[in-house]
Short mmCIF file of C-alpha atoms and ligand atoms in Angstrom, two decimals:
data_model
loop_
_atom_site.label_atom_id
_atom_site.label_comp_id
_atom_site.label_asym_id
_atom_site.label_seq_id
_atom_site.Cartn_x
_atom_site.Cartn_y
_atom_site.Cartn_z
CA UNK A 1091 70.25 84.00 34.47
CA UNK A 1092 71.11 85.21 31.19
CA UNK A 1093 68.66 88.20 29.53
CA UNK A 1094 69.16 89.06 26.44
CA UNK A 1095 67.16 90.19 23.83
CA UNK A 1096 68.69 88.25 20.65
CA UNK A 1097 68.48 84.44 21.39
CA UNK A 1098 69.17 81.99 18.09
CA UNK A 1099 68.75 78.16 19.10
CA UNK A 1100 65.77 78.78 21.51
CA UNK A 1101 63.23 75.76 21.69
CA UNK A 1102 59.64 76.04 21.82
CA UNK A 1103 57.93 74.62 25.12
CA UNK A 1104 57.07 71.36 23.48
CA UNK A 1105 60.65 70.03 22.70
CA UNK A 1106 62.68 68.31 24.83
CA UNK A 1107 65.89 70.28 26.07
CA UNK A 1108 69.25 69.26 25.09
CA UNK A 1109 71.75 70.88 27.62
CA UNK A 1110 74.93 71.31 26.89
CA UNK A 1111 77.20 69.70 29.29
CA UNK A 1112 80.81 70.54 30.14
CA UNK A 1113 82.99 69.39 32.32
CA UNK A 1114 79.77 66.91 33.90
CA UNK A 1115 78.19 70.19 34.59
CA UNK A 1116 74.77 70.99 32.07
CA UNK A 1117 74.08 74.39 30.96
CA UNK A 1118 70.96 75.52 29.00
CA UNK A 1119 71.38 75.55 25.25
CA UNK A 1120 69.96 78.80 24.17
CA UNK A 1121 72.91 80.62 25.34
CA UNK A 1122 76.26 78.42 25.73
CA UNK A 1123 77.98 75.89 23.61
CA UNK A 1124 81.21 73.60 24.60
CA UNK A 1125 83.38 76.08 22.64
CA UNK A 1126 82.27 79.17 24.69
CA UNK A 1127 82.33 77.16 27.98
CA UNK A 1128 86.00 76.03 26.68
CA UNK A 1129 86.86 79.18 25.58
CA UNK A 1130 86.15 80.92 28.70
CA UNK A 1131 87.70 78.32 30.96
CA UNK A 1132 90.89 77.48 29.24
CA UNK A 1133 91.62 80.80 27.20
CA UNK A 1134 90.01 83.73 28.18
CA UNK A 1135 91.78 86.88 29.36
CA UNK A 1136 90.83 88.43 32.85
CA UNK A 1137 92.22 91.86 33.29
CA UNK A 1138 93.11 93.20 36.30
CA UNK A 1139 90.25 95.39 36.15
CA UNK A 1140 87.99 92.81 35.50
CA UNK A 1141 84.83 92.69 38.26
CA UNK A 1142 82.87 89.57 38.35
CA UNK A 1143 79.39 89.15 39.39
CA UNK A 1144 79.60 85.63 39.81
CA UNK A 1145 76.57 83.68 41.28
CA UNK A 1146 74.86 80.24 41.43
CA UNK A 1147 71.64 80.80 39.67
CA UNK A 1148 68.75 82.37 41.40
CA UNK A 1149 70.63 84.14 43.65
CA UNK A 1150 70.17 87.82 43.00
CA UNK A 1151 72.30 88.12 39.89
CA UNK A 1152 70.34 90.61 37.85
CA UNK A 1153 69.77 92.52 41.51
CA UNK A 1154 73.37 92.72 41.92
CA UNK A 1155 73.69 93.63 37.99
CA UNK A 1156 71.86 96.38 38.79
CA UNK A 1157 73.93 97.22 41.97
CA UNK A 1158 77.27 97.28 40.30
CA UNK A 1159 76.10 99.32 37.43
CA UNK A 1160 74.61 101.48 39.36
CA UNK A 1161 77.70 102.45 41.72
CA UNK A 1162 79.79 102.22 38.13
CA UNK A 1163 77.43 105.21 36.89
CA UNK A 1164 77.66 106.83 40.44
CA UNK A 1165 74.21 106.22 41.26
CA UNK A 1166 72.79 107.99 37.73
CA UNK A 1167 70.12 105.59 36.56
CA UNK A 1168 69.96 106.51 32.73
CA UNK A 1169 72.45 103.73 31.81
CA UNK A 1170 70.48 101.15 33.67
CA UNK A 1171 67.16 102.66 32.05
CA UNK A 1172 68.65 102.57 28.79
CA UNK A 1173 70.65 99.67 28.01
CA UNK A 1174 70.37 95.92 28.88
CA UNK A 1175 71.62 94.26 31.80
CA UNK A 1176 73.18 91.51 29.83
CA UNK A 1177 75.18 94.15 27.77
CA UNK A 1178 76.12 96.53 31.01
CA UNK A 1179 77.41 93.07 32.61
CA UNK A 1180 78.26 90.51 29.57
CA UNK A 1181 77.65 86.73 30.34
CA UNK A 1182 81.63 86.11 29.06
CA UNK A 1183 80.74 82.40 29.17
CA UNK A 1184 77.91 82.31 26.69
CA UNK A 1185 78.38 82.94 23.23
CA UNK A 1186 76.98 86.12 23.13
CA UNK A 1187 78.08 87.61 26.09
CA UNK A 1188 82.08 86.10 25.00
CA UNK A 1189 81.75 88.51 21.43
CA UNK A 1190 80.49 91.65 24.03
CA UNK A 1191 83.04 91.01 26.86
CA UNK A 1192 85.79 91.03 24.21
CA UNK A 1193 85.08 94.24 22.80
CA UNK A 1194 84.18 95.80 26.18
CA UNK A 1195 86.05 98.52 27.30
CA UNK A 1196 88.06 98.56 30.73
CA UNK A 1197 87.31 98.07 33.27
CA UNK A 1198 84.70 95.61 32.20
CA UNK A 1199 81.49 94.39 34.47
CA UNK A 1200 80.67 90.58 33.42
CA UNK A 1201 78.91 88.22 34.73
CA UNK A 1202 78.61 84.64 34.87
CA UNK A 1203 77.36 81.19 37.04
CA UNK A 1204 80.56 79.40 36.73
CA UNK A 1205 81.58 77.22 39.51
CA UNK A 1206 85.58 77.85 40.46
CA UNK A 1207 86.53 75.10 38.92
CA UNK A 1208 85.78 76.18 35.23
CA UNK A 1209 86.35 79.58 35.90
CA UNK A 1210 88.98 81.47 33.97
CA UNK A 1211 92.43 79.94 34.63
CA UNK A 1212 94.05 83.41 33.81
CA UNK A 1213 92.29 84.60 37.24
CA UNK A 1214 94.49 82.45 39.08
CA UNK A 1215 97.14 85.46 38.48
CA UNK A 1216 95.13 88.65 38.45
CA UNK A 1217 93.98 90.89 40.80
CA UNK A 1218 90.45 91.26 39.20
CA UNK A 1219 87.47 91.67 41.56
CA UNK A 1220 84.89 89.36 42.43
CA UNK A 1221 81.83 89.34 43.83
CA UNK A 1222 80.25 86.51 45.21
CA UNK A 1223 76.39 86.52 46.02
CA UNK A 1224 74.49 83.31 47.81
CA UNK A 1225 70.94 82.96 48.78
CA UNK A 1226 69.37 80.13 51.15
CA UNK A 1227 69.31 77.36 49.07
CA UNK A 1228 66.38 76.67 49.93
CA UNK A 1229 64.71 80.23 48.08
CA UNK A 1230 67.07 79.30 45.54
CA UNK A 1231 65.41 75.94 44.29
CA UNK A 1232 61.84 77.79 44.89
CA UNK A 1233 62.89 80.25 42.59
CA UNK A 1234 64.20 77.90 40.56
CA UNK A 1235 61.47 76.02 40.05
CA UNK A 1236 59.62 78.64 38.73
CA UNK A 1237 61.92 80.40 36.42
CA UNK A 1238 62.04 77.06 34.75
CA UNK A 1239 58.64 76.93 34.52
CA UNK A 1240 59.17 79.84 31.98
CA UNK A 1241 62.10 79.62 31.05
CA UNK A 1242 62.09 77.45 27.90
CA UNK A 1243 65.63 76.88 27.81
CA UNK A 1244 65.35 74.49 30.67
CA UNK A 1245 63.77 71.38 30.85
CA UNK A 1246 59.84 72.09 32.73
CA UNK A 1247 60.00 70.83 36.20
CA UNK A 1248 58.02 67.08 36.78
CA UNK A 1249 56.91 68.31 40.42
CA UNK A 1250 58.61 70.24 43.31
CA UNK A 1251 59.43 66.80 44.80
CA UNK A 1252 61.78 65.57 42.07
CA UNK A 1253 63.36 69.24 41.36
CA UNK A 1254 63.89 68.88 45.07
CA UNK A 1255 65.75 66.07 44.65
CA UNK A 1256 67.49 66.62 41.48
CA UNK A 1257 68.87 70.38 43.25
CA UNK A 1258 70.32 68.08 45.79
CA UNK A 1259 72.01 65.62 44.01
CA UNK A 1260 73.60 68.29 41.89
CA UNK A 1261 71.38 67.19 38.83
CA UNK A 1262 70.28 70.54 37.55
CA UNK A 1263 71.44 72.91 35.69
CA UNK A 1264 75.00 74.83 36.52
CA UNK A 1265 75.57 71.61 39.14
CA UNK A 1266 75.65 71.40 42.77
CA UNK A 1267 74.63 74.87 44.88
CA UNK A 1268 76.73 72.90 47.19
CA UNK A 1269 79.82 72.62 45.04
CA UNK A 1270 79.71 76.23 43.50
CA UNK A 1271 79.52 77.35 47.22
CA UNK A 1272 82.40 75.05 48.48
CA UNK A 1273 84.54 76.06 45.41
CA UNK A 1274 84.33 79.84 45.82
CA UNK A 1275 84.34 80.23 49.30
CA UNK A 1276 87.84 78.78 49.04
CA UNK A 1277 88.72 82.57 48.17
CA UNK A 1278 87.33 84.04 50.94
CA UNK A 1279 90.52 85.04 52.84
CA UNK A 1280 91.73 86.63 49.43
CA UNK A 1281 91.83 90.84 49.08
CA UNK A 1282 89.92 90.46 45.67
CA UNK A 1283 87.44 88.30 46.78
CA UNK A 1284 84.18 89.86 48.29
CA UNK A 1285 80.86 87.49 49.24
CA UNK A 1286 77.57 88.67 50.09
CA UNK A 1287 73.71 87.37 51.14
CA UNK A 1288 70.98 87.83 49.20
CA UNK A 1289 69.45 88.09 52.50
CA UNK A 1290 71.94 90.78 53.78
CA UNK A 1291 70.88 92.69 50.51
CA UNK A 1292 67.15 92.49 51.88
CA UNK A 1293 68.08 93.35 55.38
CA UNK A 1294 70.22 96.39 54.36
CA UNK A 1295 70.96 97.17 50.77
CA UNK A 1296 72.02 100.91 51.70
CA UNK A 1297 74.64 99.19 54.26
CA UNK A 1298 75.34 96.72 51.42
CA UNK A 1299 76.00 99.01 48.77
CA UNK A 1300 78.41 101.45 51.20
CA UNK A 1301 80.56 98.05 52.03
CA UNK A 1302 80.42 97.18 47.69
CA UNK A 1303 80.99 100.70 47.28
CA UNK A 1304 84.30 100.42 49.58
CA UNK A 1305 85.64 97.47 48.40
CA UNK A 1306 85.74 98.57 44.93
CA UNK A 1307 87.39 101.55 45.76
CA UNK A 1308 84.28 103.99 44.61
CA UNK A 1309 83.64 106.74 46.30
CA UNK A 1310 79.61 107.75 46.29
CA UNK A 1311 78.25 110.15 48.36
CA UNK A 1312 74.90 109.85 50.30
CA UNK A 1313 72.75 110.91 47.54
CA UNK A 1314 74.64 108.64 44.77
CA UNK A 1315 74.56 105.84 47.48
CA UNK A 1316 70.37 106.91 47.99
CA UNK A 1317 69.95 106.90 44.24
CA UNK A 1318 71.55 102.99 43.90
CA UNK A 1319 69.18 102.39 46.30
CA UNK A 1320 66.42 103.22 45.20
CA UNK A 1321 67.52 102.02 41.31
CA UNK A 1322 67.72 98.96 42.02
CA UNK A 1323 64.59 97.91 44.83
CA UNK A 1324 62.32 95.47 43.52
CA UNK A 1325 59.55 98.16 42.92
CA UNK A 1326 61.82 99.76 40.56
CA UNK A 1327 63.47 96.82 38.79
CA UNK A 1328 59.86 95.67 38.11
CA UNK A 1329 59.28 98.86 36.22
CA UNK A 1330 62.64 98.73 34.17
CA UNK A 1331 62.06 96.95 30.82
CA UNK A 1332 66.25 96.56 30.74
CA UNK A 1333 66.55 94.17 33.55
CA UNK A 1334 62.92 92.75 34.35
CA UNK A 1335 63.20 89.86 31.18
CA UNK A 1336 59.96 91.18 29.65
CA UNK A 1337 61.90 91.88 26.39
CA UNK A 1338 62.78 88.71 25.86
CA UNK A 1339 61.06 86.54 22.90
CA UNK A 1340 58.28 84.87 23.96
CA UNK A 1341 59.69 81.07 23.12
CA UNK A 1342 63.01 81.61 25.48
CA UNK A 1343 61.16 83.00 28.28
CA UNK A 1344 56.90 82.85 27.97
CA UNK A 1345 55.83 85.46 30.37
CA UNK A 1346 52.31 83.63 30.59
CA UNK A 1347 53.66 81.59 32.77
CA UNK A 1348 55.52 83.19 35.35
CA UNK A 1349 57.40 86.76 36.48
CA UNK A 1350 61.31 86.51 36.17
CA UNK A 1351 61.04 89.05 39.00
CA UNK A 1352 58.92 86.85 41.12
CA UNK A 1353 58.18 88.08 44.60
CA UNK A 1354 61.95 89.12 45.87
CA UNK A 1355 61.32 87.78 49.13
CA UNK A 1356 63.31 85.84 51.81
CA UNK A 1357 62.02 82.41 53.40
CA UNK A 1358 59.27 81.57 50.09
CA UNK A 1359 60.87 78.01 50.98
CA UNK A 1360 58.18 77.84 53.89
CA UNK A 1361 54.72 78.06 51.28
CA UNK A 1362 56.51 75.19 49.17
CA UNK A 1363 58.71 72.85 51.72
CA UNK A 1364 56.73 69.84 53.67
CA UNK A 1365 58.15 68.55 56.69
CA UNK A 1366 59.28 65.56 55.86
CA UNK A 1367 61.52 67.77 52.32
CA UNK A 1368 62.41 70.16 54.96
CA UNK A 1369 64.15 68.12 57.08
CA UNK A 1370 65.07 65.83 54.43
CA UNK A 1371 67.03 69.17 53.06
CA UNK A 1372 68.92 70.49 56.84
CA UNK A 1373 70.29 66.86 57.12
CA UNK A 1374 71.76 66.78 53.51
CA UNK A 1375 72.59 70.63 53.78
CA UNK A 1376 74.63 69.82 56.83
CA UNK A 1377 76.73 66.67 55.25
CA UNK A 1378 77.65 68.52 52.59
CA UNK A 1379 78.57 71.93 54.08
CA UNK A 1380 80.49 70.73 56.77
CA UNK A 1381 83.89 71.66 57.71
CA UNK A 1382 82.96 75.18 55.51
CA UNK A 1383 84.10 77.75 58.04
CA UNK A 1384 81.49 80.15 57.12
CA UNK A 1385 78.35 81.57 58.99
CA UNK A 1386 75.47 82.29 56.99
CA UNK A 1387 71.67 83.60 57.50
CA UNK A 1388 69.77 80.55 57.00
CA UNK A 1389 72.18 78.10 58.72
CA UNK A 1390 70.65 79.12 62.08
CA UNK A 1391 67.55 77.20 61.07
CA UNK A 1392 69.09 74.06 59.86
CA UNK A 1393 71.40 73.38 62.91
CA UNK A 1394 69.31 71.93 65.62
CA UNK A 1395 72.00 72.88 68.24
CA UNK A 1396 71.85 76.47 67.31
CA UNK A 1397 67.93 76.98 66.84
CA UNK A 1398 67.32 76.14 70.57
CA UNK A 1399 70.00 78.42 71.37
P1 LIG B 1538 62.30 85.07 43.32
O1 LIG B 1538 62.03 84.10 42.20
O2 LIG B 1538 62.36 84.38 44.65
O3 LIG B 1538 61.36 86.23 43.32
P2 LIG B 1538 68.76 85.65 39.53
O4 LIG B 1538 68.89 87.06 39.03
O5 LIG B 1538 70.00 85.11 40.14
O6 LIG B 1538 68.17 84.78 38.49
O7 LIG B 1538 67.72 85.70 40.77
C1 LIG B 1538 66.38 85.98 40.57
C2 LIG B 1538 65.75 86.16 41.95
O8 LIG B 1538 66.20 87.39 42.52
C3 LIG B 1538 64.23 86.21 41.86
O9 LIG B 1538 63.76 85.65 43.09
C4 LIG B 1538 64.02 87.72 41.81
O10 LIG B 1538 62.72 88.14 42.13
C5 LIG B 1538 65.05 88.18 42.83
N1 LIG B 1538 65.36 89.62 42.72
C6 LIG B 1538 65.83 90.29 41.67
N2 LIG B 1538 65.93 91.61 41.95
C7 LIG B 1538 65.53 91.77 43.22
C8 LIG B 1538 65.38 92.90 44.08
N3 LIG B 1538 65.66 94.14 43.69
N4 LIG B 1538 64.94 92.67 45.33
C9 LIG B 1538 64.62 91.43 45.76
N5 LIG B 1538 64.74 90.32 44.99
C10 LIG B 1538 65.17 90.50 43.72
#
């Protein structure tokens, strides 16, 4: 999700939202408007030295923000401490973040949801990196939930039920999870392409920052590698003004009503899901992901053959 301090067109809680949509797809207001959407699709200029963070919402963005600039600083934390994520990583997409990716030195850091499909067409012939993070799907619409809760840039959830529903029918915000997953795990055979859990990130973020580290072509040493580590835990991302959302102004994102950095944990899905939206969620889950030729954490619980296993 996009932090950043400056926000012009924000709406107070009370008013109803009015996304933006492009290409069927609806993206808050605050930030984007058709011409930066169109702008970044059709006529934007990767570089070869280019290194997207690219993510569906909700799925460690800022985390991995904080990873990549991190291992670009060589594990030194003052840059992190001192300047915003959203400006270490421009949203290119968003109208801000298009004016600061333009003027950003190479090799830039950006950042963006896009699904492939509106994604840069000069990519199609660069070498630039990306770096692809997912998260269960089903932590992702938890999450969410809540952000949008506080986030006043997007509409205020009815109930869990209907958000539920509207995640899986590709209603929300920045479309289908299934679609942006489908579309960029098309490149996952390609040198420049590089995909990672949210849930790997838990389960070993020194092991996950030695295998960024490598494919980036950076070389960190222990304590460097140490440092990113401990830079960018939850504990420590909490405490960091530039990345935990707390400087935003209070009618984009009201902090009464929620922590951007929410709990950080894996399987939250569990305190929210009932049965019958659990299983609701595996069946649809598998339709839609099938024939993907990809293995990942969660999908051990939503095939039947493979949790009796
Ligand atoms: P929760 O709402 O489940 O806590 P995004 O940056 O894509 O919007 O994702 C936000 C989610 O990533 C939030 O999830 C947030 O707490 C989590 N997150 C951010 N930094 C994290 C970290 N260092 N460790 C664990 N989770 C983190």
């Amino acid at each position: 999700m996009v932090c950043r301090a400056a926000a012009p067109n924000s709406h107070p809680s009370t008013m109803p939202v009015h996304y933006v949509t492009y290409k069927g797809i609806k993206f808050p207001p605050a930030y984007n408007s058709v011409h930066s959407l169109s702008f970044a699709h059709n006529e934007f200029l990767v570089r070869d030295d280019d290194v997207f963070n690219i993510t569906y919402p909700k799925s460690g963005t800022v985390w991995m923000t904080e990873i990549l600039s991190l291992i670009r600083s060589h594990g030194h934390p003052s840059w992190n401490q001192t300047v915003l994520n959203s400006d270490r990583m421009p949203w290119f997409s968003t109208r801000l973040g298009l004016e600061a990716a333009l003027s950003y030195p190479s090799p830039r850091l950006l950042t963006c949801h896009l699904p492939r499909h509106i994604f840069p067409k000069s990519f199609s012939h660069s070498t630039a990196k990306v770096i692809y993070t997912l998260r269960d799907p089903r932590d992702v619409v938890v999450s969410y939930f809540y952000f949008c809760k506080m986030c006043n840039s997007y509409e205020d959830p009815v109930s869990f039920e209907q958000f539920l529903r509207d995640f899986l029918s590709g209603e929300l915000p920045h479309g289908s999870w299934f679609e942006h997953v489908r579309g960029w795990m098309q490149m996952k055979d390609r040198e420049n392409f590089f995909f990672i859990t949210y849930e790997e990130l838990k389960q070993d973020l020194q092991g996950s920052v030695r295998r960024l580290c490598h494919f980036l072509g950076q070389n960190l040493d222990d304590d460097a590698i140490s440092s990113v580590v401990q830079n960018a835990s939850f504990t420590a991302m909490r405490q960091n003004p530039m990345c935990s959302s707390i400087l935003l102004p209070a009618d984009i994102m009201d902090q009464t009503k929620g922590q951007f950095l929410r709990k950080g944990i894996c399987g939250d899905w569990k305190n929210h899901f009932t049965v019958a939206q659990s299983e609701t969620f595996n069946r649809i889950y598998l339709e839609k992901m099938q024939g993907l030729d990809v293995a990942f954490p969660w999908d051990r619980d939503q095939d039947p053959d493979l949790t009796e296993q």
